Amino acid sequence: MIEFFRSLPVHFKSAIQGVLRHSATAFSAISAVSVTLILMSLFMILTGNITKFTRNIESDFKIHVSIDALQEGEDIASLETKINAIQGIKSIEYSSKDDELRKLKEENPAIFGMYEEGDANPMRDVFIIETTSPESIESVTQQLNEMEGIKKAEYGGDGVSVMISFFEALRNGGLVFVIALSLLAVFLISNTIKMTIYARSTEIGIMRNVGATNWYVRIPFIIEGMFIGILGAILPLILTYFGYGYLYDVMDGKFLSSMFVMEEVYPFVFDICLILLGCGILVGMIGSFMAVSKYLRWKR
Amino acid sequence: MILLENVSKSFKNGVHALRDVNLYIEEGEFVYIIGPTGSGKSTLIKLLDGELVPTRGRVVVADTDVGKLRHSKVPLYRRNIGVVFQDFRLLPELTVFENIAFALQVIGLDKVTIRRRVREILELVSLEDKAKSFPRELSGGQQQRATIGRAIANRPRVLIADEPTGNLDPEKSQEIMALLEKINIEQNTTILMVTHDSNLVDMNKKRTIALEEGYIVADIQKGGYIHHD
């Protein structure tokens, strides 16, 4: 361990030398990392906001259950326990027909003002049900419709659920895309490091001859990979930091309609920047580790 | 110190570099390995420093079964042996001092110890005045002395020299011989020297092992080059 720390300055020096000596290949790897991280950043901004959108929509996303007019008092209570037994239900709220009418009157007094509460009320008692996930909303609604004592159960409609599954698909597709790009970046970095290794093969040979451990040989290259990762992260970090802030201001914090409220700039961009930097370093380390280990393996 | 038991080494291309070699070298011995090109000398050295694994048999150096070493343990084993090459293998962008220090840095010694040890070594190989020179500024003999210095810097128990005088004129070769003998006597380092140089072997008579086509064809305690036609 002491051996390790003592040798760190030497390793850092040779890592910097490595990047400088192969500035052309290093540059190509750095650009690859930059491109990957920029796309990763876009993906994360997209995902972060989509998650927020979905959460917003989901909060409006409730099943409206009209209770059969014949049901009263105790029947309604037992109906509630039965509904609660259905899987995927988060909350259930009872609202009497008078409450319902009052709500409508508030929203639109011109039309509904003429209706009166009591026996002449045309509304029905309702349950307002929230599901644990948007995916289960359809099956829950279906089960409710089959239940006795329920006139009708309905939710926001297919449009919303289609949108939610579209968001989901977008998120998953983006994830696959970003992973593929990261692999490409790892490959390019490992190629760059390979150049450095060839240029320094005599030195590595001598190091091994005088008893340098595998880790001693590896560390400078891994540090070099980390440098490439960090250098590649600089541009994406700047773009993310200022770009998202600008976008947020331009869009006034919402996307198209107030239904899609964007994620606040802070701490959202900090999180993304941190993840980007981490990914850059990780990708650099993995790439160079692979290259050196491969080289070491066939040299005893 | 060095023990080879029924050691054979063949390569994938069908070359049998060593065939059933048995050899024992005691601690503190100075031994020549001679033989024509392709007789298996280089293979023998590579088996000894762990670069190659024997196809059959056992190679034991300083109580270590070299052929059975795990890949990651080879470097640790190498700290017990020093290797000197014909082509010197000094790092061109480092000074003589740094080249010798390099071998000690690699095994993680602290700066003060390294500096002290490198000075000792420079004195031993008579390169005190060349400490700050780069390898290209040195003569062949001086470069070889620097290489020997690097090889013995961490006090190895065995020193393997692969044609250390191969690129040198007779006078410089004799200088290197004197240095190796000094190391052998003063530090009690076991020395194995591969050579082509019949004059050298005849002038400095030591135990001589002759290889030919992978066999040990002679092992003479009193020494002297074996001429065969």
Short mmCIF file of C-alpha atoms in Angstrom, two decimals:
data_model
loop_
_atom_site.label_atom_id
_atom_site.label_comp_id
_atom_site.label_asym_id
_atom_site.label_seq_id
_atom_site.Cartn_x
_atom_site.Cartn_y
_atom_site.Cartn_z
CA MET A 1 0.00 0.00 0.00
CA ILE A 2 2.80 2.41 0.95
CA GLU A 3 4.48 1.22 -2.21
CA PHE A 4 1.37 2.26 -4.12
CA PHE A 5 1.15 5.79 -2.76
CA ARG A 6 4.86 6.36 -3.09
CA SER A 7 4.73 5.54 -6.76
CA LEU A 8 1.69 7.73 -7.54
CA PRO A 9 3.58 10.88 -8.60
CA VAL A 10 5.63 8.83 -11.05
CA HIS A 11 2.46 7.31 -12.46
CA PHE A 12 0.76 10.67 -12.88
CA LYS A 13 3.77 12.03 -14.71
CA SER A 14 3.91 9.16 -17.15
CA ALA A 15 0.13 9.32 -17.67
CA ILE A 16 0.33 12.97 -18.69
CA GLN A 17 3.26 12.17 -20.94
CA GLY A 18 1.20 9.42 -22.53
CA VAL A 19 -1.68 11.77 -23.37
CA LEU A 20 0.69 14.41 -24.75
CA ARG A 21 2.77 12.00 -26.79
CA HIS A 22 -0.23 10.60 -28.60
CA SER A 23 -2.24 13.77 -28.81
CA ALA A 24 -3.88 12.72 -32.09
CA THR A 25 -5.23 9.38 -30.91
CA ALA A 26 -5.93 10.83 -27.50
CA PHE A 27 -7.95 13.54 -29.20
CA SER A 28 -10.04 11.00 -31.11
CA ALA A 29 -10.77 9.13 -27.90
CA ILE A 30 -11.56 12.37 -26.10
CA SER A 31 -14.01 13.34 -28.84
CA ALA A 32 -15.62 9.93 -28.64
CA VAL A 33 -16.09 10.37 -24.92
CA SER A 34 -17.45 13.88 -25.48
CA VAL A 35 -20.00 12.73 -28.03
CA THR A 36 -21.07 9.85 -25.83
CA LEU A 37 -21.42 12.04 -22.79
CA ILE A 38 -23.32 14.76 -24.67
CA LEU A 39 -25.81 12.17 -25.86
CA MET A 40 -25.89 10.69 -22.40
CA SER A 41 -26.61 14.15 -21.03
CA LEU A 42 -29.44 14.70 -23.52
CA PHE A 43 -30.80 11.32 -22.57
CA MET A 44 -30.67 12.09 -18.88
CA ILE A 45 -32.32 15.49 -19.36
CA LEU A 46 -35.02 13.78 -21.39
CA THR A 47 -35.50 10.99 -18.87
CA GLY A 48 -35.46 13.30 -15.92
CA ASN A 49 -38.15 15.46 -17.45
CA ILE A 50 -40.20 12.57 -18.73
CA THR A 51 -40.19 11.11 -15.24
CA LYS A 52 -41.40 14.42 -13.96
CA PHE A 53 -44.08 14.68 -16.69
CA THR A 54 -45.26 11.18 -16.00
CA ARG A 55 -45.46 11.87 -12.32
CA ASN A 56 -47.50 14.97 -13.04
CA ILE A 57 -49.86 13.18 -15.35
CA GLU A 58 -50.19 10.28 -13.02
CA SER A 59 -51.34 12.54 -10.25
CA ASP A 60 -54.27 13.57 -12.47
CA PHE A 61 -54.69 10.06 -13.50
CA LYS A 62 -57.53 8.61 -11.49
CA ILE A 63 -60.32 6.15 -12.04
CA HIS A 64 -63.73 7.59 -11.70
CA VAL A 65 -66.16 4.95 -10.42
CA SER A 66 -69.89 5.70 -10.50
CA ILE A 67 -71.80 3.72 -7.94
CA ASP A 68 -75.13 2.18 -8.81
CA ALA A 69 -77.91 4.40 -7.52
CA LEU A 70 -79.48 1.51 -5.58
CA GLN A 71 -76.46 1.16 -3.32
CA GLU A 72 -76.63 2.97 -0.03
CA GLY A 73 -74.69 3.47 3.23
CA GLU A 74 -73.48 0.04 4.33
CA ASP A 75 -73.47 -1.32 0.80
CA ILE A 76 -71.13 1.45 -0.22
CA ALA A 77 -68.83 0.72 2.71
CA SER A 78 -68.65 -2.99 1.83
CA LEU A 79 -68.09 -2.06 -1.81
CA GLU A 80 -65.13 0.05 -0.70
CA THR A 81 -63.53 -2.86 1.16
CA LYS A 82 -64.06 -5.08 -1.89
CA ILE A 83 -62.43 -2.54 -4.17
CA ASN A 84 -59.56 -2.15 -1.77
CA ALA A 85 -58.84 -5.86 -2.17
CA ILE A 86 -58.01 -5.37 -5.85
CA GLN A 87 -54.29 -5.40 -6.53
CA GLY A 88 -52.62 -2.19 -7.70
CA ILE A 89 -54.81 0.27 -5.84
CA LYS A 90 -53.03 3.07 -4.08
CA SER A 91 -55.87 5.10 -2.64
CA ILE A 92 -59.62 5.23 -2.71
CA GLU A 93 -61.74 8.24 -1.96
CA TYR A 94 -65.48 8.48 -1.62
CA SER A 95 -67.38 11.45 -2.91
CA SER A 96 -71.18 11.68 -2.56
CA LYS A 97 -73.39 12.81 -5.41
CA ASP A 98 -73.99 16.12 -3.67
CA ASP A 99 -70.23 16.68 -3.41
CA GLU A 100 -69.91 15.90 -7.07
CA LEU A 101 -72.62 18.39 -8.01
CA ARG A 102 -71.08 21.05 -5.83
CA LYS A 103 -67.74 20.56 -7.61
CA LEU A 104 -69.38 20.95 -10.99
CA LYS A 105 -71.27 24.02 -9.89
CA GLU A 106 -68.02 25.58 -8.78
CA GLU A 107 -66.39 24.83 -12.08
CA ASN A 108 -69.26 25.88 -14.26
CA PRO A 109 -72.09 27.66 -12.45
CA ALA A 110 -73.80 28.77 -15.68
CA ILE A 111 -74.69 25.27 -16.77
CA PHE A 112 -75.00 23.37 -13.51
CA GLY A 113 -76.54 26.17 -11.43
CA MET A 114 -80.02 24.97 -12.29
CA TYR A 115 -79.57 21.55 -10.68
CA GLU A 116 -80.41 21.10 -7.08
CA GLU A 117 -78.99 18.85 -4.45
CA GLY A 118 -81.05 16.12 -2.86
CA ASP A 119 -83.34 13.71 -4.67
CA ALA A 120 -83.40 15.71 -7.86
CA ASN A 121 -79.61 15.50 -8.14
CA PRO A 122 -78.76 13.75 -11.42
CA MET A 123 -75.21 12.85 -10.27
CA ARG A 124 -74.10 9.58 -8.76
CA ASP A 125 -72.02 8.76 -5.71
CA VAL A 126 -68.47 8.03 -6.82
CA PHE A 127 -65.18 6.54 -5.77
CA ILE A 128 -62.06 8.23 -6.99
CA ILE A 129 -59.31 5.66 -7.22
CA GLU A 130 -55.60 6.07 -7.72
CA THR A 131 -53.52 3.13 -8.91
CA THR A 132 -49.98 2.36 -7.90
CA SER A 133 -48.71 2.46 -11.49
CA PRO A 134 -50.13 3.78 -14.73
CA GLU A 135 -49.79 0.34 -16.30
CA SER A 136 -52.26 -1.24 -13.91
CA ILE A 137 -54.94 1.35 -14.51
CA GLU A 138 -56.50 -0.52 -17.38
CA SER A 139 -56.81 -3.86 -15.63
CA VAL A 140 -58.10 -2.25 -12.45
CA THR A 141 -60.76 -0.40 -14.41
CA GLN A 142 -61.78 -3.61 -16.10
CA GLN A 143 -62.13 -5.43 -12.78
CA LEU A 144 -64.17 -2.58 -11.37
CA ASN A 145 -66.56 -2.66 -14.29
CA GLU A 146 -67.22 -6.33 -13.67
CA MET A 147 -68.09 -5.70 -10.02
CA GLU A 148 -71.65 -5.70 -8.80
CA GLY A 149 -73.01 -2.43 -7.55
CA ILE A 150 -70.89 -0.37 -9.87
CA LYS A 151 -72.52 1.45 -12.70
CA LYS A 152 -69.42 2.41 -14.56
CA ALA A 153 -65.67 2.83 -14.04
CA GLU A 154 -63.63 5.00 -16.37
CA TYR A 155 -60.32 6.78 -16.52
CA GLY A 156 -58.72 9.63 -18.47
CA GLY A 157 -58.83 7.54 -21.60
CA ASP A 158 -56.47 5.70 -23.90
CA GLY A 159 -54.64 8.84 -24.95
CA VAL A 160 -52.97 9.29 -21.60
CA SER A 161 -51.95 5.67 -21.20
CA VAL A 162 -50.58 5.62 -24.75
CA MET A 163 -48.55 8.70 -23.95
CA ILE A 164 -47.21 7.11 -20.81
CA SER A 165 -46.17 3.94 -22.60
CA PHE A 166 -44.61 6.10 -25.31
CA PHE A 167 -42.57 7.89 -22.67
CA GLU A 168 -41.56 4.55 -21.25
CA ALA A 169 -40.43 3.29 -24.67
CA LEU A 170 -38.51 6.51 -25.27
CA ARG A 171 -36.70 6.06 -22.00
CA ASN A 172 -35.79 2.43 -22.66
CA GLY A 173 -34.73 3.08 -26.25
CA GLY A 174 -32.55 5.95 -25.11
CA LEU A 175 -30.96 3.77 -22.47
CA VAL A 176 -29.99 1.11 -25.01
CA PHE A 177 -28.59 3.79 -27.29
CA VAL A 178 -26.48 5.34 -24.55
CA ILE A 179 -25.13 1.97 -23.43
CA ALA A 180 -24.12 1.16 -27.00
CA LEU A 181 -22.34 4.50 -27.29
CA SER A 182 -20.53 3.95 -24.00
CA LEU A 183 -19.22 0.63 -25.29
CA LEU A 184 -17.96 2.39 -28.39
CA ALA A 185 -16.17 4.95 -26.25
CA VAL A 186 -14.60 2.19 -24.16
CA PHE A 187 -13.37 0.58 -27.35
CA LEU A 188 -11.88 3.81 -28.68
CA ILE A 189 -10.15 4.57 -25.41
CA SER A 190 -8.75 1.08 -25.24
CA ASN A 191 -7.39 1.61 -28.75
CA THR A 192 -5.72 4.86 -27.76
CA ILE A 193 -4.16 3.26 -24.75
CA LYS A 194 -2.94 0.43 -26.97
CA MET A 195 -0.97 3.00 -28.97
CA THR A 196 0.60 4.29 -25.80
CA ILE A 197 1.43 0.74 -24.78
CA TYR A 198 3.15 -0.03 -28.06
CA ALA A 199 5.13 3.17 -27.81
CA ARG A 200 6.20 2.19 -24.32
CA SER A 201 6.57 -1.56 -24.77
CA THR A 202 10.36 -1.43 -24.20
CA GLU A 203 9.79 0.44 -21.00
CA ILE A 204 7.13 -2.02 -19.88
CA GLY A 205 9.48 -4.88 -20.74
CA ILE A 206 12.22 -3.36 -18.62
CA MET A 207 9.75 -2.66 -15.83
CA ARG A 208 8.76 -6.29 -15.81
CA ASN A 209 12.41 -7.35 -15.93
CA VAL A 210 13.26 -5.40 -12.84
CA GLY A 211 10.24 -6.74 -10.98
CA ALA A 212 7.40 -4.25 -11.45
CA THR A 213 4.09 -5.83 -10.47
CA ASN A 214 1.22 -6.01 -12.92
CA TRP A 215 -0.55 -3.25 -11.04
CA TYR A 216 2.50 -1.03 -11.17
CA VAL A 217 2.51 -1.39 -14.94
CA ARG A 218 -1.24 -0.87 -15.20
CA ILE A 219 -1.73 2.18 -13.01
CA PRO A 220 -0.16 4.86 -15.27
CA PHE A 221 -2.26 3.65 -18.19
CA ILE A 222 -5.40 3.60 -16.11
CA ILE A 223 -4.67 7.13 -14.95
CA GLU A 224 -4.14 8.08 -18.59
CA GLY A 225 -7.54 6.61 -19.43
CA MET A 226 -9.07 8.59 -16.58
CA PHE A 227 -7.48 11.77 -17.94
CA ILE A 228 -8.98 11.09 -21.34
CA GLY A 229 -12.33 10.50 -19.68
CA ILE A 230 -12.12 13.74 -17.71
CA LEU A 231 -10.97 15.75 -20.72
CA GLY A 232 -13.80 14.26 -22.74
CA ALA A 233 -16.28 15.23 -20.04
CA ILE A 234 -15.40 18.93 -20.03
CA LEU A 235 -17.42 19.93 -23.10
CA PRO A 236 -20.53 17.91 -22.14
CA LEU A 237 -20.41 19.37 -18.65
CA ILE A 238 -20.32 22.93 -19.95
CA LEU A 239 -23.05 22.24 -22.49
CA THR A 240 -25.26 20.58 -19.92
CA TYR A 241 -24.76 23.22 -17.29
CA PHE A 242 -25.42 26.24 -19.46
CA GLY A 243 -27.56 24.56 -22.09
CA TYR A 244 -30.22 23.30 -19.73
CA GLY A 245 -30.36 26.56 -17.81
CA TYR A 246 -30.85 28.39 -21.11
CA LEU A 247 -33.48 25.92 -22.30
CA TYR A 248 -35.34 26.23 -19.03
CA ASP A 249 -35.41 30.01 -19.29
CA VAL A 250 -36.44 30.00 -22.94
CA MET A 251 -39.25 27.51 -22.37
CA ASP A 252 -40.24 29.27 -19.20
CA GLY A 253 -40.00 26.07 -17.22
CA LYS A 254 -42.62 24.13 -19.14
CA PHE A 255 -42.83 22.08 -22.27
CA LEU A 256 -45.64 23.02 -24.69
CA SER A 257 -48.33 23.18 -22.03
CA SER A 258 -48.44 23.62 -18.31
CA MET A 259 -49.16 19.90 -18.09
CA PHE A 260 -45.46 19.29 -18.73
CA VAL A 261 -43.56 21.14 -16.06
CA MET A 262 -39.79 20.88 -16.56
CA GLU A 263 -37.38 19.76 -13.87
CA GLU A 264 -35.89 22.69 -11.93
CA VAL A 265 -32.39 23.64 -13.13
CA TYR A 266 -30.78 23.09 -9.72
CA PRO A 267 -29.90 20.56 -8.46
CA PHE A 268 -30.90 18.69 -11.63
CA VAL A 269 -27.88 19.85 -13.70
CA PHE A 270 -25.47 19.19 -10.84
CA ASP A 271 -26.67 15.61 -10.62
CA ILE A 272 -26.32 15.15 -14.36
CA CYS A 273 -22.84 16.73 -14.43
CA LEU A 274 -21.70 14.49 -11.62
CA ILE A 275 -22.99 11.41 -13.38
CA LEU A 276 -21.37 12.50 -16.66
CA LEU A 277 -18.00 13.04 -15.02
CA GLY A 278 -18.27 9.71 -13.24
CA CYS A 279 -19.16 7.94 -16.48
CA GLY A 280 -16.29 9.62 -18.33
CA ILE A 281 -13.79 8.49 -15.71
CA LEU A 282 -15.25 5.02 -15.52
CA VAL A 283 -15.28 4.55 -19.29
CA GLY A 284 -11.66 5.73 -19.44
CA MET A 285 -10.59 3.37 -16.69
CA ILE A 286 -12.34 0.36 -18.17
CA GLY A 287 -10.96 1.05 -21.64
CA SER A 288 -7.37 1.35 -20.50
CA PHE A 289 -7.64 -1.52 -18.04
CA MET A 290 -8.77 -3.77 -20.86
CA ALA A 291 -5.92 -2.68 -23.12
CA VAL A 292 -3.15 -3.14 -20.53
CA SER A 293 -4.47 -6.38 -19.16
CA LYS A 294 -4.63 -7.81 -22.65
CA TYR A 295 -1.04 -6.75 -23.23
CA LEU A 296 0.15 -8.12 -19.90
CA ARG A 297 -1.60 -11.41 -20.38
CA TRP A 298 0.57 -12.53 -23.27
CA LYS A 299 3.73 -11.15 -21.76
CA ARG A 300 4.96 -13.09 -18.77
CA MET B 1 20.42 -22.04 -5.82
CA ILE B 2 19.43 -23.05 -9.32
CA LEU B 3 18.01 -26.47 -10.03
CA LEU B 4 16.71 -27.83 -13.32
CA GLU B 5 15.13 -31.27 -13.26
CA ASN B 6 14.40 -33.07 -16.53
CA VAL B 7 13.52 -29.78 -18.12
CA SER B 8 12.25 -29.80 -21.68
CA LYS B 9 10.89 -26.90 -23.62
CA SER B 10 9.29 -27.17 -27.01
CA PHE B 11 7.44 -24.53 -28.93
CA LYS B 12 4.23 -24.71 -30.90
CA ASN B 13 6.15 -24.53 -34.15
CA GLY B 14 7.76 -27.86 -33.26
CA VAL B 15 11.15 -26.55 -32.19
CA HIS B 16 12.60 -28.43 -29.23
CA ALA B 17 14.72 -25.77 -27.60
CA LEU B 18 15.72 -27.79 -24.55
CA ARG B 19 15.64 -31.55 -24.08
CA ASP B 20 15.72 -33.21 -20.69
CA VAL B 21 18.14 -30.79 -19.08
CA ASN B 22 19.38 -31.52 -15.56
CA LEU B 23 21.46 -28.88 -13.89
CA TYR B 24 22.41 -27.79 -10.41
CA ILE B 25 24.20 -24.56 -9.60
CA GLU B 26 25.21 -23.73 -6.05
CA GLU B 27 24.85 -20.45 -4.27
CA GLY B 28 27.77 -18.15 -5.04
CA GLU B 29 28.89 -20.04 -8.14
CA PHE B 30 30.00 -18.34 -11.35
CA VAL B 31 28.99 -20.41 -14.36
CA TYR B 32 29.36 -19.95 -18.10
CA ILE B 33 26.75 -21.25 -20.48
CA ILE B 34 28.20 -21.68 -23.93
CA GLY B 35 26.92 -23.07 -27.19
CA PRO B 36 26.21 -22.09 -30.77
CA THR B 37 23.23 -20.03 -31.85
CA GLY B 38 20.02 -22.00 -31.53
CA SER B 39 21.41 -24.34 -28.89
CA GLY B 40 18.83 -23.28 -26.32
CA LYS B 41 20.78 -20.69 -24.32
CA SER B 42 18.16 -17.98 -24.64
CA THR B 43 15.40 -20.42 -23.81
CA LEU B 44 17.29 -21.44 -20.69
CA ILE B 45 17.50 -17.80 -19.59
CA LYS B 46 13.83 -17.22 -20.28
CA LEU B 47 12.96 -20.27 -18.21
CA LEU B 48 15.08 -18.97 -15.38
CA ASP B 49 13.59 -15.48 -15.30
CA GLY B 50 10.04 -16.76 -15.60
CA GLU B 51 9.33 -15.50 -19.10
CA LEU B 52 8.73 -19.05 -20.30
CA VAL B 53 7.19 -22.06 -18.61
CA PRO B 54 8.88 -25.44 -19.14
CA THR B 55 6.95 -27.98 -21.18
CA ARG B 56 8.18 -30.70 -18.82
CA GLY B 57 10.30 -30.77 -15.71
CA ARG B 58 10.97 -28.35 -12.90
CA VAL B 59 12.91 -25.10 -12.73
CA VAL B 60 13.71 -24.02 -9.18
CA VAL B 61 15.55 -20.76 -8.48
CA ALA B 62 16.11 -19.50 -4.94
CA ASP B 63 13.53 -21.95 -3.56
CA THR B 64 10.90 -20.84 -6.08
CA ASP B 65 9.37 -23.22 -8.60
CA VAL B 66 9.55 -20.76 -11.46
CA GLY B 67 7.41 -22.72 -13.91
CA LYS B 68 4.52 -22.89 -11.45
CA LEU B 69 4.44 -19.16 -10.66
CA ARG B 70 1.16 -17.38 -11.21
CA HIS B 71 1.34 -14.59 -13.75
CA SER B 72 0.89 -11.93 -11.11
CA LYS B 73 3.65 -13.42 -8.93
CA VAL B 74 6.32 -13.43 -11.65
CA PRO B 75 7.35 -9.81 -10.98
CA LEU B 76 7.82 -10.49 -7.28
CA TYR B 77 10.01 -13.46 -8.11
CA ARG B 78 12.07 -11.32 -10.51
CA ARG B 79 13.10 -9.10 -7.64
CA ASN B 80 15.35 -11.98 -6.56
CA ILE B 81 17.14 -12.19 -9.85
CA GLY B 82 18.90 -9.64 -12.00
CA VAL B 83 19.13 -9.93 -15.76
CA VAL B 84 21.70 -8.24 -17.97
CA PHE B 85 21.10 -8.16 -21.71
CA GLN B 86 23.43 -7.93 -24.63
CA ASP B 87 21.54 -4.90 -25.97
CA PHE B 88 21.66 -3.13 -22.58
CA ARG B 89 17.99 -2.10 -22.53
CA LEU B 90 18.52 1.17 -20.75
CA LEU B 91 15.71 3.71 -20.96
CA PRO B 92 17.05 6.34 -23.38
CA GLU B 93 15.27 9.34 -21.87
CA LEU B 94 16.57 8.66 -18.35
CA THR B 95 20.05 9.39 -17.04
CA VAL B 96 22.27 6.63 -15.71
CA PHE B 97 21.30 7.57 -12.18
CA GLU B 98 17.60 7.50 -13.05
CA ASN B 99 17.92 4.23 -14.92
CA ILE B 100 19.34 2.51 -11.87
CA ALA B 101 16.89 4.31 -9.58
CA PHE B 102 14.06 3.12 -11.84
CA ALA B 103 14.62 -0.49 -10.79
CA LEU B 104 14.32 0.55 -7.17
CA GLN B 105 11.31 2.83 -7.68
CA VAL B 106 9.48 -0.03 -9.28
CA ILE B 107 9.79 -2.12 -6.15
CA GLY B 108 8.62 0.82 -4.05
CA LEU B 109 11.65 1.95 -2.07
CA ASP B 110 11.64 5.46 -0.64
CA LYS B 111 13.63 8.28 -2.21
CA VAL B 112 16.36 8.49 0.40
CA THR B 113 17.09 4.77 0.30
CA ILE B 114 17.06 4.82 -3.49
CA ARG B 115 19.53 7.70 -3.65
CA ARG B 116 21.90 6.06 -1.21
CA ARG B 117 21.74 2.70 -2.95
CA VAL B 118 22.22 4.19 -6.43
CA ARG B 119 25.36 5.99 -5.26
CA GLU B 120 26.72 2.73 -3.87
CA ILE B 121 26.00 1.01 -7.15
CA LEU B 122 27.55 3.76 -9.25
CA GLU B 123 30.70 3.42 -7.21
CA LEU B 124 30.69 -0.36 -7.59
CA VAL B 125 30.38 -0.16 -11.38
CA SER B 126 32.74 2.87 -11.53
CA LEU B 127 30.27 5.25 -13.12
CA GLU B 128 30.20 7.93 -10.42
CA ASP B 129 31.16 10.61 -12.92
CA LYS B 130 28.54 9.50 -15.43
CA ALA B 131 25.52 9.67 -13.10
CA LYS B 132 23.92 12.55 -14.99
CA SER B 133 24.77 11.28 -18.48
CA PHE B 134 22.20 9.78 -20.80
CA PRO B 135 22.82 6.29 -22.20
CA ARG B 136 23.57 7.66 -25.71
CA GLU B 137 26.44 9.66 -24.26
CA LEU B 138 28.12 6.53 -22.92
CA SER B 139 30.39 4.00 -24.58
CA GLY B 140 29.21 0.41 -24.96
CA GLY B 141 31.24 -0.73 -21.97
CA GLN B 142 29.86 2.05 -19.81
CA GLN B 143 26.31 1.28 -20.88
CA GLN B 144 26.83 -2.36 -20.01
CA ARG B 145 28.18 -1.39 -16.60
CA ALA B 146 25.08 0.75 -16.05
CA THR B 147 22.89 -2.23 -16.99
CA ILE B 148 24.76 -4.44 -14.57
CA GLY B 149 24.32 -1.75 -11.95
CA ARG B 150 20.60 -1.73 -12.55
CA ALA B 151 20.42 -5.53 -12.41
CA ILE B 152 22.16 -5.75 -9.04
CA ALA B 153 20.59 -2.64 -7.51
CA ASN B 154 18.06 -4.55 -5.44
CA ARG B 155 20.66 -7.11 -4.31
CA PRO B 156 19.43 -10.11 -6.29
CA ARG B 157 20.65 -13.53 -5.26
CA VAL B 158 21.12 -14.59 -8.86
CA LEU B 159 22.48 -12.55 -11.73
CA ILE B 160 21.84 -13.78 -15.24
CA ALA B 161 23.94 -12.16 -17.93
CA ASP B 162 22.93 -12.82 -21.54
CA GLU B 163 26.02 -12.20 -23.68
CA PRO B 164 27.02 -9.18 -21.64
CA THR B 165 30.17 -8.74 -23.73
CA GLY B 166 28.56 -9.50 -27.08
CA ASN B 167 28.82 -5.92 -28.31
CA LEU B 168 32.13 -5.03 -26.73
CA ASP B 169 35.78 -5.19 -27.75
CA PRO B 170 38.10 -7.60 -25.86
CA GLU B 171 39.48 -4.95 -23.56
CA LYS B 172 36.04 -3.72 -22.49
CA SER B 173 34.88 -7.33 -22.21
CA GLN B 174 37.65 -8.00 -19.72
CA GLU B 175 36.50 -4.94 -17.77
CA ILE B 176 32.97 -6.32 -17.56
CA MET B 177 34.33 -9.72 -16.52
CA ALA B 178 36.25 -8.09 -13.71
CA LEU B 179 33.13 -6.32 -12.57
CA LEU B 180 31.05 -9.49 -12.62
CA GLU B 181 33.74 -11.35 -10.67
CA LYS B 182 33.76 -8.56 -8.12
CA ILE B 183 29.99 -8.78 -7.71
CA ASN B 184 30.28 -12.57 -7.45
CA ILE B 185 32.85 -12.41 -4.70
CA GLU B 186 31.83 -9.29 -2.77
CA GLN B 187 28.06 -9.86 -2.75
CA ASN B 188 28.13 -13.64 -3.04
CA THR B 189 25.75 -13.35 -5.98
CA THR B 190 25.29 -16.47 -8.05
CA ILE B 191 26.18 -15.58 -11.63
CA LEU B 192 25.10 -17.32 -14.78
CA MET B 193 26.74 -15.90 -17.86
CA VAL B 194 25.79 -16.87 -21.36
CA THR B 195 28.55 -16.19 -23.82
CA HIS B 196 30.00 -16.82 -27.24
CA ASP B 197 33.34 -15.36 -26.40
CA SER B 198 35.84 -18.25 -26.36
CA ASN B 199 38.76 -16.01 -25.44
CA LEU B 200 36.97 -14.73 -22.40
CA VAL B 201 36.06 -18.21 -21.23
CA ASP B 202 39.60 -19.41 -21.73
CA MET B 203 41.13 -16.46 -19.93
CA ASN B 204 38.81 -16.50 -16.91
CA LYS B 205 38.34 -20.20 -16.30
CA LYS B 206 35.16 -21.14 -14.45
CA ARG B 207 32.61 -23.92 -14.46
CA THR B 208 31.42 -24.15 -18.04
CA ILE B 209 28.23 -25.75 -19.31
CA ALA B 210 27.92 -26.38 -23.02
CA LEU B 211 24.57 -26.63 -24.74
CA GLU B 212 23.96 -28.03 -28.17
CA GLU B 213 20.62 -28.57 -29.84
CA GLY B 214 18.91 -28.39 -26.50
CA TYR B 215 21.13 -30.94 -24.74
CA ILE B 216 23.80 -30.31 -22.15
CA VAL B 217 26.81 -31.78 -23.92
CA ALA B 218 29.45 -30.85 -21.35
CA ASP B 219 29.69 -29.56 -17.79
CA ILE B 220 33.30 -28.91 -16.89
CA GLN B 221 34.22 -27.69 -13.42
CA LYS B 222 37.68 -26.50 -14.37
CA GLY B 223 36.36 -24.56 -17.32
CA GLY B 224 37.74 -23.58 -20.69
CA TYR B 225 35.94 -23.23 -23.99
CA ILE B 226 34.99 -26.47 -25.68
CA HIS B 227 35.84 -26.40 -29.34
CA HIS B 228 34.00 -28.81 -31.50
CA ASP B 229 34.01 -29.17 -35.20
#
